Coordinates of C-alpha atoms and ligand atoms in Angstrom, one line a residue:
X1 CA 151.7 -13.4 167.4
X2 CA 148.3 -11.9 168.5
X3 CA 147.9 -15.1 170.6
X4 CA 150.6 -13.8 172.9
X5 CA 148.5 -10.7 173.7
X6 CA 146.7 -10.6 177.1
X7 CA 142.8 -10.3 177.0
X8 CA 143.2 -6.7 178.1
X9 CA 145.6 -5.9 175.3
X10 CA 143.3 -7.6 172.8
X11 CA 140.5 -5.4 174.2
X12 CA 142.6 -2.2 173.8
X13 CA 143.6 -3.3 170.3
X14 CA 140.1 -3.9 169.0
X15 CA 138.8 -0.6 170.5
X16 CA 141.7 1.2 168.7
X17 CA 141.2 -0.6 165.5
X18 CA 137.5 0.2 165.4
X19 CA 138.2 3.9 166.3
X20 CA 140.7 4.2 163.5
X21 CA 137.7 3.9 161.2
X22 CA 136.7 7.4 162.4
X23 CA 139.7 8.9 160.7
X24 CA 139.3 10.1 157.1
X25 CA 141.6 11.4 154.5
X26 CA 142.6 15.1 155.0
X27 CA 141.6 15.2 158.7
X28 CA 143.6 16.8 161.5
X29 CA 143.6 14.2 164.2
X30 CA 144.6 14.5 167.9
X31 CA 146.6 11.4 168.9
X32 CA 146.2 10.5 172.6
X33 CA 148.8 9.1 175.0
X34 CA 148.9 5.7 176.8
X35 CA 148.9 2.0 175.9
X36 CA 145.5 2.1 174.2
X37 CA 146.3 5.2 172.2
X38 CA 149.6 3.5 171.2
X39 CA 147.5 0.8 169.6
X40 CA 145.5 3.5 167.7
X41 CA 148.7 5.1 166.4
X42 CA 150.0 1.7 165.2
X43 CA 146.6 1.0 163.5
X44 CA 146.7 4.4 161.8
X45 CA 150.3 4.0 160.8
X46 CA 149.2 0.8 159.1
X47 CA 146.5 2.6 157.2
X48 CA 149.0 5.2 156.0
X49 CA 151.5 2.5 154.8
X50 CA 149.1 -0.1 153.4
X51 CA 146.1 2.0 152.2
X52 CA 147.9 5.3 151.4
X53 CA 145.6 7.2 153.8
X54 CA 146.7 10.8 154.3
X55 CA 146.0 12.8 157.4
X56 CA 147.8 15.0 159.9
X57 CA 148.4 13.8 163.4
X58 CA 148.7 16.2 166.4
X59 CA 150.3 14.2 169.2
X60 CA 149.5 14.8 172.9
X61 CA 153.0 13.9 174.2
X62 CA 156.6 13.5 173.1
X63 CA 156.3 9.7 173.3
X64 CA 153.2 9.7 171.0
X65 CA 154.9 12.0 168.6
X66 CA 157.9 9.6 168.5
X67 CA 155.7 6.6 167.8
X68 CA 153.5 8.4 165.2
X69 CA 156.6 9.4 163.2
X70 CA 158.0 5.9 163.6
X71 CA 154.9 4.3 162.0
X72 CA 154.8 6.9 159.1
X73 CA 152.1 9.4 160.3
X74 CA 152.7 13.0 159.3
X75 CA 153.0 14.9 162.6
X76 CA 152.2 18.6 163.0
X77 CA 152.0 20.7 166.1
X78 CA 148.8 22.2 167.6
X79 CA 150.1 25.6 166.7
X80 CA 150.1 24.6 163.0
X81 CA 146.7 22.8 163.2
X82 CA 144.9 25.4 165.4
X83 CA 141.6 23.4 165.2
X84 CA 141.2 19.6 164.8
X85 CA 138.5 17.4 163.3
X86 CA 138.9 14.6 165.7
X87 CA 140.9 13.5 168.8
X88 CA 141.1 9.8 169.8
X89 CA 142.5 9.0 173.2
X90 CA 142.4 6.6 176.1
X91 CA 141.0 7.2 179.5
X92 CA 141.5 5.9 183.1
X93 CA 137.8 6.0 183.9
X94 CA 134.6 6.9 182.1
X95 CA 131.0 7.1 183.4
X96 CA 127.6 6.9 181.7
X97 CA 127.7 10.6 180.7
X98 CA 131.2 10.1 179.2
X99 CA 132.8 12.2 181.9
X100 CA 136.4 11.0 182.2
X101 CA 139.4 10.7 184.5
X102 CA 142.6 11.0 182.5
X103 CA 146.2 11.6 183.2
X104 CA 147.3 8.2 184.4
X105 CA 150.0 8.4 181.8
X106 CA 150.9 12.0 182.8
X107 CA 149.8 13.7 179.6
X108 CA 146.5 15.3 180.8
X109 CA 147.4 18.9 180.0
X110 CA 148.2 18.4 176.3
X111 CA 145.4 15.9 176.1
X112 CA 142.8 18.3 177.4
X113 CA 144.0 21.2 175.2
X114 CA 144.0 19.0 172.1
X115 CA 140.7 17.3 172.9
X116 CA 139.0 20.7 173.6
X117 CA 140.3 22.0 170.3
X118 CA 138.6 19.2 168.4
X119 CA 135.2 18.9 166.8
X120 CA 134.9 15.4 168.2
X121 CA 136.6 13.4 170.9
X122 CA 136.5 9.6 170.8
X123 CA 137.7 7.7 173.8
X124 CA 139.0 4.1 173.4
X125 CA 139.0 1.8 176.3
X126 CA 138.7 -1.7 177.6
X127 CA 135.5 -2.4 179.5
X128 CA 137.2 -2.3 182.9
X129 CA 137.5 1.5 182.5
X130 CA 133.7 2.0 182.8
X131 CA 132.6 3.1 186.3
X132 CA 129.3 4.1 188.0
X133 CA 131.1 6.9 189.9
X134 CA 134.4 8.5 188.9
X135 CA 137.1 8.6 191.5
X136 CA 138.3 5.1 192.2
X137 CA 141.3 5.8 189.9
X138 CA 143.4 8.6 191.6
X139 CA 142.6 11.9 190.0
X140 CA 145.8 13.4 188.5
X141 CA 146.3 17.2 188.9
X142 CA 149.2 18.9 187.1
X143 CA 150.9 21.5 189.3
X144 CA 153.8 23.8 188.7
X145 CA 157.0 22.8 190.6
X146 CA 157.3 26.2 192.3
X147 CA 155.8 25.8 195.8
X148 CA 154.2 22.4 195.0
X149 CA 153.9 21.4 198.7
X150 CA 151.9 24.6 199.3
X151 CA 149.7 23.8 196.3
X152 CA 149.2 20.3 197.7
X153 CA 148.2 21.8 201.1
X154 CA 145.7 24.1 199.4
X155 CA 144.2 21.2 197.4
X156 CA 143.8 19.1 200.6
X157 CA 142.1 22.0 202.4
X158 CA 139.8 22.5 199.4
X159 CA 138.9 18.8 199.3
X160 CA 137.4 19.1 202.9
X161 CA 134.4 21.0 201.5
X162 CA 134.1 18.8 198.3
X163 CA 131.8 15.8 197.8
X164 CA 134.5 13.1 197.8
X165 CA 135.1 10.0 199.9
X166 CA 138.9 10.2 200.3
X167 CA 141.2 13.2 200.7
X168 CA 144.8 11.8 200.5
X169 CA 147.1 13.3 197.9
X170 CA 150.5 12.0 196.7
X171 CA 153.2 13.5 194.6
X172 CA 153.7 11.2 191.5
X173 CA 157.3 9.9 191.5
X174 CA 159.5 8.6 188.8
X175 CA 161.9 6.4 190.8
X176 CA 163.2 8.5 193.6
X177 CA 162.5 11.9 191.8
X178 CA 159.2 13.7 191.2
X179 CA 157.6 12.8 187.9
X180 CA 158.1 15.6 185.3
X181 CA 155.5 16.2 182.6
X182 CA 156.2 17.2 179.0
X183 CA 155.5 20.8 180.2
X184 CA 158.0 20.6 183.0
X185 CA 155.4 20.3 185.8
X186 CA 154.6 17.8 188.6
X187 CA 151.5 15.7 189.1
X188 CA 149.6 15.3 192.4
X189 CA 147.4 12.2 192.5
X190 CA 144.2 12.7 194.5
X191 CA 142.9 9.5 196.1
X192 CA 139.3 10.4 196.3
X193 CA 137.6 6.9 196.0
X194 CA 134.4 8.5 194.9
X195 CA 133.7 11.9 193.3
X196 CA 130.1 13.1 194.0
X197 CA 130.2 16.2 191.8
X198 CA 132.9 16.1 189.2
X199 CA 131.9 19.3 187.4
X200 CA 132.2 21.3 190.6
X201 CA 135.5 19.6 191.6
X202 CA 137.0 20.3 188.2
X203 CA 136.2 24.0 188.5
X204 CA 137.3 24.4 192.0
X205 CA 140.6 22.7 191.6
X206 CA 141.5 25.0 188.6
X207 CA 140.9 28.0 190.9
X208 CA 143.9 27.0 193.1
X209 CA 147.1 28.9 192.4
X210 CA 149.8 26.5 191.3
X211 CA 147.3 24.1 189.7
X212 CA 147.8 24.0 185.9
X213 CA 145.0 21.6 185.0
X214 CA 143.1 18.6 186.4
X215 CA 142.3 15.2 184.8
X216 CA 138.5 15.5 184.8
X217 CA 137.2 15.8 181.3
X218 CA 133.6 16.9 181.5
X219 CA 131.5 17.5 178.3
X220 CA 134.5 16.9 176.1
X221 CA 134.1 13.3 175.0
X222 CA 131.4 12.5 172.4
X223 CA 131.9 8.8 171.8
X224 CA 133.4 5.9 173.6
X225 CA 134.6 2.8 171.8
X226 CA 134.8 -0.1 174.3
X227 CA 136.8 -3.2 173.4
X228 CA 136.5 -6.7 174.9
X229 CA 139.1 -9.5 175.0
X230 CA 137.0 -11.7 172.6
X231 CA 137.0 -9.1 169.8
X232 CA 133.6 -7.5 170.6
X233 CA 133.5 -3.7 170.3
X234 CA 130.7 -1.4 171.5
X235 CA 130.5 2.1 170.2
X236 CA 128.4 4.6 172.2
X237 CA 127.6 8.0 170.8
X238 CA 126.4 10.3 173.6
X239 CA 125.0 13.0 171.2
X240 CA 123.1 10.6 168.9
X241 CA 122.2 8.3 171.8
X242 CA 123.2 5.2 169.8
X243 CA 125.0 2.0 170.7
X244 CA 126.6 -0.1 167.9
X245 CA 128.1 -3.6 168.4
X246 CA 130.8 -5.0 166.1
X247 CA 133.0 -8.1 166.1
X248 CA 136.6 -7.7 165.1
X249 CA 138.9 -10.6 164.2
X250 CA 142.6 -10.8 165.2
X251 CA 144.7 -11.2 162.1
X252 CA 147.6 -13.5 163.0
X253 CA 150.1 -12.1 160.6
X254 CA 149.1 -8.5 161.2
X255 CA 152.2 -6.2 160.9
X256 CA 151.0 -4.4 164.0
X257 CA 152.2 -7.3 166.2
X258 CA 155.6 -7.4 164.7
X259 CA 157.3 -5.5 167.4
X260 CA 155.2 -6.6 170.4
Ligands
LIG301 C1 147.5 9.5 179.7 C2 146.1 9.1 179.8 C3 145.7 7.7 179.2 O1 144.8 7.9 178.2 C4 145.1 6.9 180.3 O2 146.1 6.9 181.4 C5 144.8 5.5 179.8 O3 146.0 4.8 179.6 P1 146.0 3.3 179.1 O4 145.4 3.4 177.7 O5 147.4 3.0 179.0 O6 145.2 2.5 180.0 O7 145.2 9.8 180.2 O8 147.7 10.7 180.3

Protein backbone atom coordinates (compact mmCIF):
# COMPACT_ATOMS: atom_id res chain seq x y z
CA UNK A 1 0.00 0.00 0.00
CA UNK A 2 2.72 2.47 0.98
CA UNK A 3 4.22 1.95 -2.49
CA UNK A 4 1.29 3.99 -3.81
CA UNK A 5 2.30 7.03 -1.77
CA UNK A 6 4.05 9.88 -3.56
CA UNK A 7 7.55 10.85 -2.30
CA UNK A 8 6.04 13.96 -0.71
CA UNK A 9 3.45 11.90 1.19
CA UNK A 10 6.18 9.50 2.31
CA UNK A 11 8.16 12.50 3.57
CA UNK A 12 5.14 13.82 5.47
CA UNK A 13 4.41 10.37 6.86
CA UNK A 14 7.93 9.73 8.21
CA UNK A 15 8.09 13.22 9.76
CA UNK A 16 4.75 12.56 11.47
CA UNK A 17 5.75 9.08 12.61
CA UNK A 18 8.98 10.37 14.15
CA UNK A 19 7.17 13.29 15.85
CA UNK A 20 4.59 10.92 17.34
CA UNK A 21 7.46 9.65 19.52
CA UNK A 22 7.37 13.01 21.36
CA UNK A 23 3.94 12.14 22.78
CA UNK A 24 3.93 10.45 26.18
CA UNK A 25 1.20 8.89 28.30
CA UNK A 26 -0.88 11.44 30.19
CA UNK A 27 0.08 14.42 28.02
CA UNK A 28 -2.26 17.08 26.68
CA UNK A 29 -1.31 17.38 23.02
CA UNK A 30 -2.32 20.01 20.45
CA UNK A 31 -3.16 18.35 17.15
CA UNK A 32 -2.44 20.50 14.09
CA UNK A 33 -4.34 20.79 10.84
CA UNK A 34 -3.38 19.89 7.26
CA UNK A 35 -2.17 16.85 5.36
CA UNK A 36 1.03 16.36 7.44
CA UNK A 37 -0.85 16.79 10.70
CA UNK A 38 -3.42 14.26 9.46
CA UNK A 39 -0.59 11.70 9.21
CA UNK A 40 0.36 12.53 12.78
CA UNK A 41 -3.20 11.99 13.99
CA UNK A 42 -3.30 8.61 12.22
CA UNK A 43 0.07 7.61 13.74
CA UNK A 44 -1.12 8.62 17.22
CA UNK A 45 -4.42 6.80 16.73
CA UNK A 46 -2.44 3.67 15.95
CA UNK A 47 -0.44 4.08 19.19
CA UNK A 48 -3.71 4.40 21.11
CA UNK A 49 -5.21 1.31 19.51
CA UNK A 50 -2.13 -0.92 19.28
CA UNK A 51 -0.06 0.15 22.29
CA UNK A 52 -2.78 1.35 24.63
CA UNK A 53 -1.23 4.80 24.86
CA UNK A 54 -3.41 7.33 26.69
CA UNK A 55 -3.26 11.07 26.13
CA UNK A 56 -5.71 13.90 25.49
CA UNK A 57 -5.78 15.57 22.09
CA UNK A 58 -6.71 19.22 21.59
CA UNK A 59 -7.59 19.66 17.90
CA UNK A 60 -6.96 22.90 16.01
CA UNK A 61 -9.88 22.52 13.61
CA UNK A 62 -13.18 20.74 13.19
CA UNK A 63 -11.66 18.42 10.57
CA UNK A 64 -8.78 17.42 12.85
CA UNK A 65 -11.26 16.82 15.69
CA UNK A 66 -13.28 14.53 13.43
CA UNK A 67 -10.23 12.53 12.33
CA UNK A 68 -8.85 12.29 15.87
CA UNK A 69 -12.13 10.84 17.18
CA UNK A 70 -12.32 8.49 14.20
CA UNK A 71 -8.88 6.99 14.99
CA UNK A 72 -9.62 6.58 18.70
CA UNK A 73 -7.92 9.60 20.28
CA UNK A 74 -9.63 11.14 23.33
CA UNK A 75 -10.48 14.70 22.29
CA UNK A 76 -10.91 17.59 24.73
CA UNK A 77 -11.32 21.32 24.10
CA UNK A 78 -8.73 23.98 24.86
CA UNK A 79 -11.14 25.30 27.52
CA UNK A 80 -10.83 21.97 29.31
CA UNK A 81 -7.08 21.61 28.79
CA UNK A 82 -6.15 25.24 29.55
CA UNK A 83 -2.43 24.51 29.10
CA UNK A 84 -0.76 21.87 26.91
CA UNK A 85 2.43 19.85 27.16
CA UNK A 86 3.02 19.76 23.44
CA UNK A 87 1.59 20.78 20.07
CA UNK A 88 2.56 19.07 16.82
CA UNK A 89 1.52 20.78 13.60
CA UNK A 90 2.53 21.25 9.97
CA UNK A 91 3.72 24.48 8.35
CA UNK A 92 3.72 26.09 4.94
CA UNK A 93 7.24 27.49 5.37
CA UNK A 94 9.94 27.52 8.04
CA UNK A 95 13.28 29.30 8.18
CA UNK A 96 16.56 28.68 10.01
CA UNK A 97 15.20 30.32 13.19
CA UNK A 98 12.05 28.17 13.01
CA UNK A 99 9.88 31.18 12.21
CA UNK A 100 6.87 29.86 10.33
CA UNK A 101 4.23 30.77 7.81
CA UNK A 102 1.05 28.84 8.60
CA UNK A 103 -2.58 28.94 7.59
CA UNK A 104 -2.51 27.40 4.14
CA UNK A 105 -5.18 25.07 5.47
CA UNK A 106 -7.17 27.96 6.91
CA UNK A 107 -6.76 27.03 10.58
CA UNK A 108 -4.10 29.53 11.65
CA UNK A 109 -6.13 31.16 14.43
CA UNK A 110 -6.82 28.03 16.46
CA UNK A 111 -3.36 26.72 15.57
CA UNK A 112 -1.65 29.83 16.95
CA UNK A 113 -3.73 29.89 20.13
CA UNK A 114 -3.11 26.19 20.79
CA UNK A 115 0.62 26.34 19.96
CA UNK A 116 1.11 29.40 22.16
CA UNK A 117 -0.61 27.61 25.04
CA UNK A 118 1.87 24.72 24.78
CA UNK A 119 5.15 24.10 26.59
CA UNK A 120 6.62 22.88 23.32
CA UNK A 121 5.72 23.19 19.64
CA UNK A 122 7.02 20.65 17.16
CA UNK A 123 6.58 21.31 13.45
CA UNK A 124 6.45 18.41 11.02
CA UNK A 125 7.25 19.09 7.39
CA UNK A 126 8.68 17.75 4.19
CA UNK A 127 12.00 19.27 3.19
CA UNK A 128 10.44 21.55 0.53
CA UNK A 129 8.96 23.70 3.31
CA UNK A 130 12.38 24.99 4.38
CA UNK A 131 13.15 28.48 3.01
CA UNK A 132 15.92 31.03 3.37
CA UNK A 133 13.39 33.88 3.58
CA UNK A 134 9.72 33.56 4.47
CA UNK A 135 7.16 34.96 2.07
CA UNK A 136 7.17 32.89 -1.09
CA UNK A 137 4.09 31.10 0.23
CA UNK A 138 1.26 33.67 0.45
CA UNK A 139 0.86 34.85 4.04
CA UNK A 140 -2.67 34.09 5.34
CA UNK A 141 -4.33 36.76 7.45
CA UNK A 142 -7.65 35.98 9.15
CA UNK A 143 -10.07 38.94 9.04
CA UNK A 144 -13.62 39.37 10.29
CA UNK A 145 -16.22 39.43 7.48
CA UNK A 146 -17.59 42.84 8.55
CA UNK A 147 -15.97 45.41 6.25
CA UNK A 148 -13.35 43.00 4.93
CA UNK A 149 -12.65 45.10 1.77
CA UNK A 150 -11.80 48.04 4.07
CA UNK A 151 -9.51 45.80 6.12
CA UNK A 152 -7.92 44.61 2.88
CA UNK A 153 -7.31 48.24 1.79
CA UNK A 154 -5.77 49.05 5.18
CA UNK A 155 -3.48 46.02 4.92
CA UNK A 156 -2.37 47.04 1.42
CA UNK A 157 -1.67 50.58 2.61
CA UNK A 158 0.32 49.22 5.56
CA UNK A 159 2.38 46.97 3.29
CA UNK A 160 3.74 50.04 1.44
CA UNK A 161 6.01 50.83 4.40
CA UNK A 162 6.92 47.19 5.13
CA UNK A 163 10.06 45.33 4.04
CA UNK A 164 8.35 43.01 1.55
CA UNK A 165 8.78 42.39 -2.18
CA UNK A 166 5.16 41.95 -3.29
CA UNK A 167 2.02 43.72 -2.07
CA UNK A 168 -0.88 42.00 -3.81
CA UNK A 169 -3.61 40.60 -1.56
CA UNK A 170 -6.44 38.23 -2.45
CA UNK A 171 -9.54 37.03 -0.65
CA UNK A 172 -9.39 33.25 -0.26
CA UNK A 173 -12.31 31.59 -2.01
CA UNK A 174 -14.10 28.28 -1.61
CA UNK A 175 -15.58 27.83 -5.07
CA UNK A 176 -17.48 31.01 -5.86
CA UNK A 177 -17.88 32.06 -2.19
CA UNK A 178 -15.38 33.48 0.30
CA UNK A 179 -13.67 30.82 2.39
CA UNK A 180 -15.07 30.70 5.94
CA UNK A 181 -12.81 29.63 8.82
CA UNK A 182 -13.96 27.54 11.79
CA UNK A 183 -14.36 30.87 13.63
CA UNK A 184 -16.62 32.27 10.89
CA UNK A 185 -14.01 34.64 9.46
CA UNK A 186 -12.43 35.20 6.03
CA UNK A 187 -8.81 34.85 4.97
CA UNK A 188 -6.79 37.33 2.95
CA UNK A 189 -3.68 35.85 1.32
CA UNK A 190 -0.79 38.32 1.10
CA UNK A 191 1.48 37.67 -1.90
CA UNK A 192 4.67 39.15 -0.47
CA UNK A 193 7.33 37.03 -2.26
CA UNK A 194 9.90 37.86 0.41
CA UNK A 195 9.40 39.05 3.99
CA UNK A 196 12.38 41.09 5.23
CA UNK A 197 11.27 41.58 8.84
CA UNK A 198 8.72 38.96 9.85
CA UNK A 199 8.58 40.02 13.50
CA UNK A 200 7.71 43.62 12.62
CA UNK A 201 5.18 42.56 9.98
CA UNK A 202 3.42 40.21 12.41
CA UNK A 203 3.06 42.99 14.98
CA UNK A 204 1.93 45.64 12.52
CA UNK A 205 -0.67 43.43 10.82
CA UNK A 206 -2.30 42.64 14.17
CA UNK A 207 -2.72 46.37 14.87
CA UNK A 208 -5.11 46.78 11.92
CA UNK A 209 -8.81 46.82 12.92
CA UNK A 210 -10.57 43.84 11.35
CA UNK A 211 -7.46 41.65 11.44
CA UNK A 212 -7.98 38.76 13.82
CA UNK A 213 -4.58 37.06 13.46
CA UNK A 214 -1.82 36.50 10.93
CA UNK A 215 -0.04 33.30 9.88
CA UNK A 216 3.45 34.32 11.05
CA UNK A 217 4.55 32.17 14.00
CA UNK A 218 7.61 33.80 15.56
CA UNK A 219 9.38 32.34 18.61
CA UNK A 220 6.66 29.71 18.98
CA UNK A 221 8.21 26.65 17.35
CA UNK A 222 10.94 24.80 19.29
CA UNK A 223 11.62 21.80 17.08
CA UNK A 224 11.22 20.89 13.44
CA UNK A 225 11.02 17.33 12.21
CA UNK A 226 11.85 17.21 8.50
CA UNK A 227 10.90 14.14 6.47
CA UNK A 228 12.35 12.96 3.16
CA UNK A 229 10.82 10.68 0.55
CA UNK A 230 13.45 7.98 1.18
CA UNK A 231 12.54 7.61 4.87
CA UNK A 232 15.25 9.88 6.30
CA UNK A 233 14.14 12.18 9.10
CA UNK A 234 16.03 15.13 10.51
CA UNK A 235 15.05 16.54 13.91
CA UNK A 236 16.32 20.04 14.72
CA UNK A 237 15.91 21.45 18.20
CA UNK A 238 16.41 25.22 18.19
CA UNK A 239 16.83 25.52 21.99
CA UNK A 240 19.32 22.69 22.40
CA UNK A 241 21.00 23.49 19.07
CA UNK A 242 20.97 19.78 18.16
CA UNK A 243 20.31 17.96 14.89
CA UNK A 244 19.46 14.25 14.88
CA UNK A 245 19.10 11.99 11.87
CA UNK A 246 16.95 8.85 11.79
CA UNK A 247 15.94 6.41 9.08
CA UNK A 248 12.37 5.10 9.17
CA UNK A 249 11.06 2.13 7.22
CA UNK A 250 7.75 1.96 5.46
CA UNK A 251 5.75 -0.98 6.76
CA UNK A 252 3.79 -2.42 3.88
CA UNK A 253 0.89 -3.79 5.92
CA UNK A 254 0.67 -0.75 8.16
CA UNK A 255 -2.95 -0.14 9.15
CA UNK A 256 -2.35 3.54 8.52
CA UNK A 257 -2.44 2.98 4.81
CA UNK A 258 -5.71 1.08 4.90
CA UNK A 259 -7.89 4.04 3.95
CA UNK A 260 -5.46 5.91 1.71
C1 LIG B 1 -3.18 24.74 8.23
C2 LIG B 1 -1.69 24.85 8.26
C3 LIG B 1 -0.94 23.66 7.79
O1 LIG B 1 -0.14 23.21 8.83
C4 LIG B 1 -0.09 24.05 6.62
O2 LIG B 1 -0.94 24.59 5.63
C5 LIG B 1 0.67 22.84 6.07
O3 LIG B 1 -0.25 21.95 5.51
P1 LIG B 1 0.22 20.60 4.83
O4 LIG B 1 0.74 19.74 5.92
O5 LIG B 1 -1.04 20.05 4.21
O6 LIG B 1 1.27 20.92 3.80
O7 LIG B 1 -1.11 25.82 8.64
O8 LIG B 1 -3.77 25.96 8.58
